[in-house]
Tab-separated table of C-alpha atoms (C1' of nucleotides) in Angstrom:
chain	number	residue	atom	x	y	z
A	1	MET	CA	123.913	60.068	61.326
A	2	GLY	CA	122.462	62.795	63.515
A	3	LEU	CA	120.919	64.931	60.769
A	4	THR	CA	117.154	65.372	60.661
A	5	ARG	CA	115.770	64.174	57.322
A	6	THR	CA	113.645	67.251	56.632
A	7	GLU	CA	113.481	66.456	52.901
A	8	PHE	CA	111.218	63.507	53.669
A	9	PHE	CA	108.475	65.592	55.237
A	10	THR	CA	106.081	68.274	54.079
A	11	GLU	CA	106.886	71.951	54.434
A	12	LYS	CA	104.084	72.292	56.944
A	13	GLN	CA	105.361	69.406	59.040
A	14	ASN	CA	108.859	70.878	59.038
A	15	LYS	CA	107.602	74.357	59.892
A	16	THR	CA	105.390	73.097	62.697
A	17	ALA	CA	108.219	70.976	64.065
A	18	SER	CA	110.616	73.924	64.011
A	19	ILE	CA	108.193	76.061	66.022
A	20	MET	CA	107.616	73.233	68.504
A	21	LYS	CA	111.348	72.709	68.744
A	22	ALA	CA	111.924	76.387	69.485
A	23	LEU	CA	109.376	76.089	72.294
A	24	GLY	CA	110.939	72.830	73.457
A	25	HIS	CA	113.110	74.373	76.130
A	26	PRO	CA	111.908	75.649	79.522
A	27	ALA	CA	113.962	78.837	79.235
A	28	ARG	CA	112.271	79.688	75.964
A	29	ILE	CA	108.845	78.870	77.403
A	30	ALA	CA	109.740	81.147	80.313
A	31	ILE	CA	110.715	83.924	77.901
A	32	ILE	CA	107.382	83.604	76.087
A	33	ASP	CA	105.525	83.518	79.422
A	34	PHE	CA	107.356	86.667	80.464
A	35	LEU	CA	106.668	88.501	77.216
A	36	LEU	CA	103.001	87.578	77.542
A	37	LYS	CA	102.866	88.771	81.133
A	38	THR	CA	104.632	92.102	80.686
A	39	ASP	CA	102.169	93.211	78.051
A	40	LYS	CA	104.513	95.892	76.838
A	41	CYS	CA	107.561	94.249	75.520
A	42	ILE	CA	110.726	94.145	77.540
A	43	CYS	CA	114.321	93.906	76.492
A	44	GLY	CA	117.224	93.005	78.772
A	45	ASP	CA	114.910	92.581	81.715
A	46	ILE	CA	114.624	89.016	80.508
A	47	VAL	CA	118.257	88.537	81.471
A	48	GLU	CA	117.421	89.701	85.005
A	49	GLU	CA	114.279	87.591	85.147
A	50	LEU	CA	115.880	84.306	84.132
A	51	PRO	CA	118.655	82.556	86.059
A	52	LEU	CA	120.876	82.083	83.039
A	53	ALA	CA	123.876	84.010	81.786
A	54	GLN	CA	123.383	86.830	79.320
A	55	PRO	CA	124.947	85.016	76.343
A	56	THR	CA	122.713	82.032	76.996
A	57	ILE	CA	119.579	84.191	77.011
A	58	SER	CA	120.769	85.949	73.889
A	59	GLN	CA	121.079	82.586	72.190
A	60	HIS	CA	117.589	81.513	73.247
A	61	LEU	CA	116.157	84.805	72.017
A	62	LYS	CA	117.872	84.252	68.703
A	63	GLU	CA	116.231	80.857	68.311
A	64	LEU	CA	112.802	82.249	69.080
A	65	LYS	CA	113.438	85.067	66.615
A	66	ASN	CA	114.670	82.660	63.921
A	67	VAL	CA	111.341	80.848	63.812
A	68	GLY	CA	109.477	84.154	64.017
A	69	LEU	CA	107.915	83.661	67.452
A	70	ILE	CA	109.334	86.961	68.705
A	71	LYS	CA	110.507	90.209	67.169
A	72	GLY	CA	113.273	92.552	68.237
A	73	ASN	CA	113.126	96.311	67.998
A	74	ILE	CA	116.143	98.563	68.458
A	75	GLU	CA	115.522	101.296	71.014
A	76	GLY	CA	118.647	103.327	71.571
A	77	ASN	CA	121.325	100.924	72.658
A	78	ALA	CA	118.786	98.492	74.057
A	79	ILE	CA	116.657	96.009	72.162
A	80	CYS	CA	113.008	95.553	72.824
A	81	TYR	CA	111.707	92.059	72.266
A	82	CYS	CA	108.087	91.108	71.909
A	83	ILE	CA	105.754	88.380	70.758
A	84	ASN	CA	105.219	88.130	67.021
A	85	LYS	CA	101.474	87.585	66.891
A	86	LYS	CA	101.498	86.601	63.244
A	87	THR	CA	103.484	83.416	63.812
A	88	PHE	CA	101.457	82.510	66.884
A	89	ILE	CA	98.226	82.840	64.946
A	90	GLU	CA	99.641	80.647	62.179
A	91	PHE	CA	100.689	78.136	64.829
A	92	GLN	CA	97.245	78.267	66.390
A	93	LYS	CA	95.710	77.321	63.050
A	94	TYR	CA	97.671	74.090	62.957
A	95	LEU	CA	96.767	73.313	66.551
A	96	THR	CA	93.100	73.976	65.898
A	97	THR	CA	93.061	71.388	63.110
A	98	VAL	CA	94.764	68.913	65.426
A	99	PHE	CA	92.268	69.418	68.221
A	100	ASP	CA	89.378	69.333	65.780
A	101	LYS	CA	90.515	65.995	64.399
A	102	LEU	CA	91.067	64.727	67.902
A	103	GLU	CA	87.528	65.578	68.889
A	104	LYS	CA	86.122	63.613	65.971
A	105	GLN	CA	88.253	60.580	66.709
A	106	GLU	CA	86.179	57.768	68.120
A	107	ASN	CA	87.623	54.401	67.221
A	108	ASN	CA	90.565	54.931	69.507
A	109	CYS	CA	91.786	51.441	70.360
A	110	CYS	CA	93.687	52.268	73.529
B	1	MET	CA	127.654	72.612	79.544
B	2	GLY	CA	124.959	70.970	77.447
B	3	LEU	CA	122.546	70.147	80.239
B	4	THR	CA	119.201	71.904	80.421
B	5	ARG	CA	118.761	73.678	83.749
B	6	THR	CA	115.286	72.359	84.487
B	7	GLU	CA	115.624	73.145	88.203
B	8	PHE	CA	115.401	76.855	87.427
B	9	PHE	CA	111.960	76.650	85.880
B	10	THR	CA	108.483	75.795	87.054
B	11	GLU	CA	107.053	72.304	86.707
B	12	LYS	CA	104.535	73.596	84.209
B	13	GLN	CA	107.209	75.255	82.106
B	14	ASN	CA	109.264	72.071	82.101
B	15	LYS	CA	106.266	69.918	81.261
B	16	THR	CA	105.144	72.195	78.458
B	17	ALA	CA	108.676	72.355	77.072
B	18	SER	CA	108.980	68.567	77.127
B	19	ILE	CA	105.779	68.156	75.127
B	20	MET	CA	106.867	70.833	72.644
B	21	LYS	CA	110.247	69.153	72.385
B	22	ALA	CA	108.652	65.790	71.640
B	23	LEU	CA	106.709	67.478	68.841
B	24	GLY	CA	109.821	69.301	67.678
B	25	HIS	CA	110.745	66.809	64.991
B	26	PRO	CA	109.029	66.446	61.613
B	27	ALA	CA	108.922	62.644	61.885
B	28	ARG	CA	107.057	62.898	65.160
B	29	ILE	CA	104.688	65.513	63.742
B	30	ALA	CA	104.128	63.133	60.820
B	31	ILE	CA	103.381	60.285	63.235
B	32	ILE	CA	100.820	62.414	65.063
B	33	ASP	CA	99.324	63.563	61.747
B	34	PHE	CA	99.054	59.929	60.691
B	35	LEU	CA	97.461	58.778	63.940
B	36	LEU	CA	94.953	61.620	63.638
B	37	LYS	CA	94.164	60.729	60.042
B	38	THR	CA	93.757	56.978	60.458
B	39	ASP	CA	91.090	57.406	63.091
B	40	LYS	CA	91.529	53.855	64.266
B	41	CYS	CA	95.000	53.479	65.554
B	42	ILE	CA	97.668	51.834	63.516
B	43	CYS	CA	100.783	50.001	64.560
B	44	GLY	CA	103.670	49.107	62.250
B	45	ASP	CA	101.965	50.818	59.318
B	46	ILE	CA	103.728	53.904	60.567
B	47	VAL	CA	107.004	52.264	59.581
B	48	GLU	CA	105.651	51.793	56.058
B	49	GLU	CA	104.222	55.303	55.940
B	50	LEU	CA	107.394	57.099	56.966
B	51	PRO	CA	110.668	56.992	55.031
B	52	LEU	CA	112.785	56.113	58.039
B	53	ALA	CA	114.197	52.833	59.262
B	54	GLN	CA	112.193	50.763	61.710
B	55	PRO	CA	114.520	51.342	64.693
B	56	THR	CA	114.346	55.093	64.081
B	57	ILE	CA	110.542	55.065	64.067
B	58	SER	CA	110.547	52.927	67.174
B	59	GLN	CA	112.718	55.507	68.886
B	60	HIS	CA	110.440	58.366	67.855
B	61	LEU	CA	107.386	56.450	69.072
B	62	LYS	CA	109.126	55.942	72.388
B	63	GLU	CA	109.699	59.658	72.798
B	64	LEU	CA	106.079	60.437	72.037
B	65	LYS	CA	105.038	57.754	74.500
B	66	ASN	CA	107.414	59.025	77.194
B	67	VAL	CA	105.680	62.406	77.320
B	68	GLY	CA	102.286	60.742	77.117
B	69	LEU	CA	101.262	62.029	73.700
B	70	ILE	CA	100.557	58.518	72.440
B	71	LYS	CA	99.707	55.149	73.950
B	72	GLY	CA	100.662	51.668	72.846
B	73	ASN	CA	98.448	48.608	73.063
B	74	ILE	CA	99.667	45.061	72.556
B	75	GLU	CA	97.615	43.166	69.976
B	76	GLY	CA	99.035	39.740	69.354
B	77	ASN	CA	102.599	40.223	68.278
B	78	ALA	CA	101.879	43.686	66.937
B	79	ILE	CA	101.504	46.923	68.870
B	80	CYS	CA	98.712	49.362	68.259
B	81	TYR	CA	99.633	52.979	68.836
B	82	CYS	CA	97.193	55.797	69.232
B	83	ILE	CA	96.799	59.363	70.393
B	84	ASN	CA	96.513	59.867	74.133
B	85	LYS	CA	93.730	62.422	74.293
B	86	LYS	CA	94.303	63.223	77.945
B	87	THR	CA	97.747	64.722	77.368
B	88	PHE	CA	96.570	66.614	74.312
B	89	ILE	CA	93.734	68.166	76.267
B	90	GLU	CA	96.153	69.170	79.029
B	91	PHE	CA	98.421	70.660	76.379
B	92	GLN	CA	95.489	72.504	74.834
B	93	LYS	CA	94.773	74.146	78.184
B	94	TYR	CA	98.217	75.718	78.262
B	95	LEU	CA	97.886	76.870	74.672
B	96	THR	CA	94.486	78.381	75.359
B	97	THR	CA	95.923	80.555	78.128
B	98	VAL	CA	98.725	81.635	75.794
B	99	PHE	CA	96.364	82.612	73.014
B	100	ASP	CA	94.016	84.332	75.466
B	101	LYS	CA	96.857	86.452	76.830
B	102	LEU	CA	98.013	87.177	73.323
B	103	GLU	CA	94.604	88.451	72.354
B	104	LYS	CA	94.554	90.867	75.268
B	105	GLN	CA	98.025	92.179	74.498
B	106	GLU	CA	97.875	95.659	73.050
B	107	ASN	CA	100.990	97.630	73.923
B	108	ASN	CA	103.079	95.519	71.623
B	109	CYS	CA	106.069	97.718	70.738
B	110	CYS	CA	107.106	95.965	67.551
C	1	DT	C1'	137.228	110.937	72.912
C	2	DT	C1'	136.671	107.839	76.590
C	3	DA	C1'	133.887	105.419	79.431
C	4	DT	C1'	129.518	103.016	80.173
C	5	DT	C1'	125.634	100.177	79.040
C	6	DA	C1'	123.238	96.719	76.418
C	7	DT	C1'	123.319	93.005	73.412
C	8	DA	C1'	125.551	89.752	70.118
C	9	DT	C1'	129.124	86.638	68.706
C	10	DT	C1'	132.918	83.399	69.253
C	11	DG	C1'	134.897	79.389	70.995
C	12	DC	C1'	134.581	75.524	73.523
C	13	DA	C1'	133.359	71.705	76.804
C	14	DA	C1'	129.649	68.719	78.203
C	15	DT	C1'	125.759	66.479	76.833
C	16	DA	C1'	121.799	65.213	73.810
C	17	DT	C1'	119.706	63.895	69.473
C	18	DT	C1'	119.250	61.519	65.148
C	19	DA	C1'	119.692	57.654	62.339
C	20	DC	C1'	120.525	52.953	61.413
C	21	DG	C1'	122.667	48.127	61.266
C	22	DA	C1'	122.725	44.312	64.116
C	23	DT	C1'	120.429	41.811	67.271
C	24	DA	C1'	117.092	40.571	70.866
C	25	DA	C1'	112.437	39.500	72.440
C	26	DA	C1'	107.888	37.793	72.020
C	27	DG	C1'	103.896	36.262	69.926
C	28	DA	C1'	102.030	33.828	65.572
C	29	DT	C1'	102.357	30.330	62.063
C	30	DT	C1'	103.807	26.140	60.101
D	1	DA	C1'	110.025	22.836	67.816
D	2	DA	C1'	111.470	25.785	63.949
D	3	DT	C1'	110.373	29.747	61.537
D	4	DC	C1'	108.222	34.044	60.571
D	5	DT	C1'	106.555	38.581	61.901
D	6	DT	C1'	106.625	42.536	64.562
D	7	DT	C1'	108.641	45.676	67.585
D	8	DA	C1'	112.345	47.025	70.924
D	9	DT	C1'	117.020	47.600	72.306
D	10	DC	C1'	122.052	48.077	71.786
D	11	DG	C1'	125.930	50.161	69.947
D	12	DT	C1'	127.808	53.680	67.478
D	13	DA	C1'	128.848	57.526	64.173
D	14	DA	C1'	127.501	62.095	62.872
D	15	DT	C1'	125.575	66.130	64.261
D	16	DA	C1'	123.054	69.430	67.320
D	17	DT	C1'	122.121	71.706	71.663
D	18	DT	C1'	123.145	73.895	76.005
D	19	DG	C1'	125.651	76.957	78.760
D	20	DC	C1'	129.106	80.227	79.694
D	21	DA	C1'	133.576	83.000	79.766
D	22	DA	C1'	135.708	86.047	76.875
D	23	DT	C1'	135.246	89.285	73.591
D	24	DA	C1'	133.092	92.144	70.021
D	25	DT	C1'	129.747	95.604	68.629
D	26	DA	C1'	127.053	99.618	68.906
D	27	DA	C1'	124.650	103.250	70.938
D	28	DT	C1'	124.707	106.505	74.926
D	29	DA	C1'	126.778	109.363	78.477
D	30	DA	C1'	130.481	111.767	80.483
DNA sequence: TTATTATATTGCAATATTACGATAAAGATT
DNA sequence: AATCTTTATCGTAATATTGCAATATAATAA
């Protein structure tokens, strides 16, 4: 059918999956890498940095913004994008529980 | 065109994205959650646990296995799946660098 | 007001994903 | 051997994603 059955899963599972999904493309990983590297947040420089057309980048930025991983700030006629720490910290919480559980796992059959 | 331009990105970016992508579906997050919870690894119980048809689960397990997030072990006519710690630890390394950089970021414009 | 610059949106073609019924494969049980 | 159990694969319909040219939008500069 091609439609993810989100209603079958918990809100947390859906939220986590949507963040992972947003990060599930090398261009979007590259955008995050770039925003982390530049320290101050950069706008259309991303378009110059990445070897993709401007509309494509714009689309990727939109997806990252939709799940709250980045924020956009209007500065004149340009837009300044940057990491949204809040979402990352929330994401980190989930990951911490995963890695904690993993550490305690012993009876791993494989 | 519908084809991800992996050749434009680094191996690490592509690898990270592929792991994120594999985790970018609530059913696959639920599978990981379940494998973490059960401690000893479970096989076809996953099919009973999740409200999806057996072929669908099988497909999701395959995707998780393809990126190395889980391992499968034949036990009689059943198969025992479990977390592949190695990949998770590798994944954690990337995430640690991200969160470290994030912590040092100060000139965040937004 | 008319460019110019920067970003977003639209529309579309190519491809990928999701889900599942039907069926295959392979070991276990009778 | 015949059957049951468990999991994988095939085929396919519905939907989503990726990428970009063309165009729209909106602020700035001339």
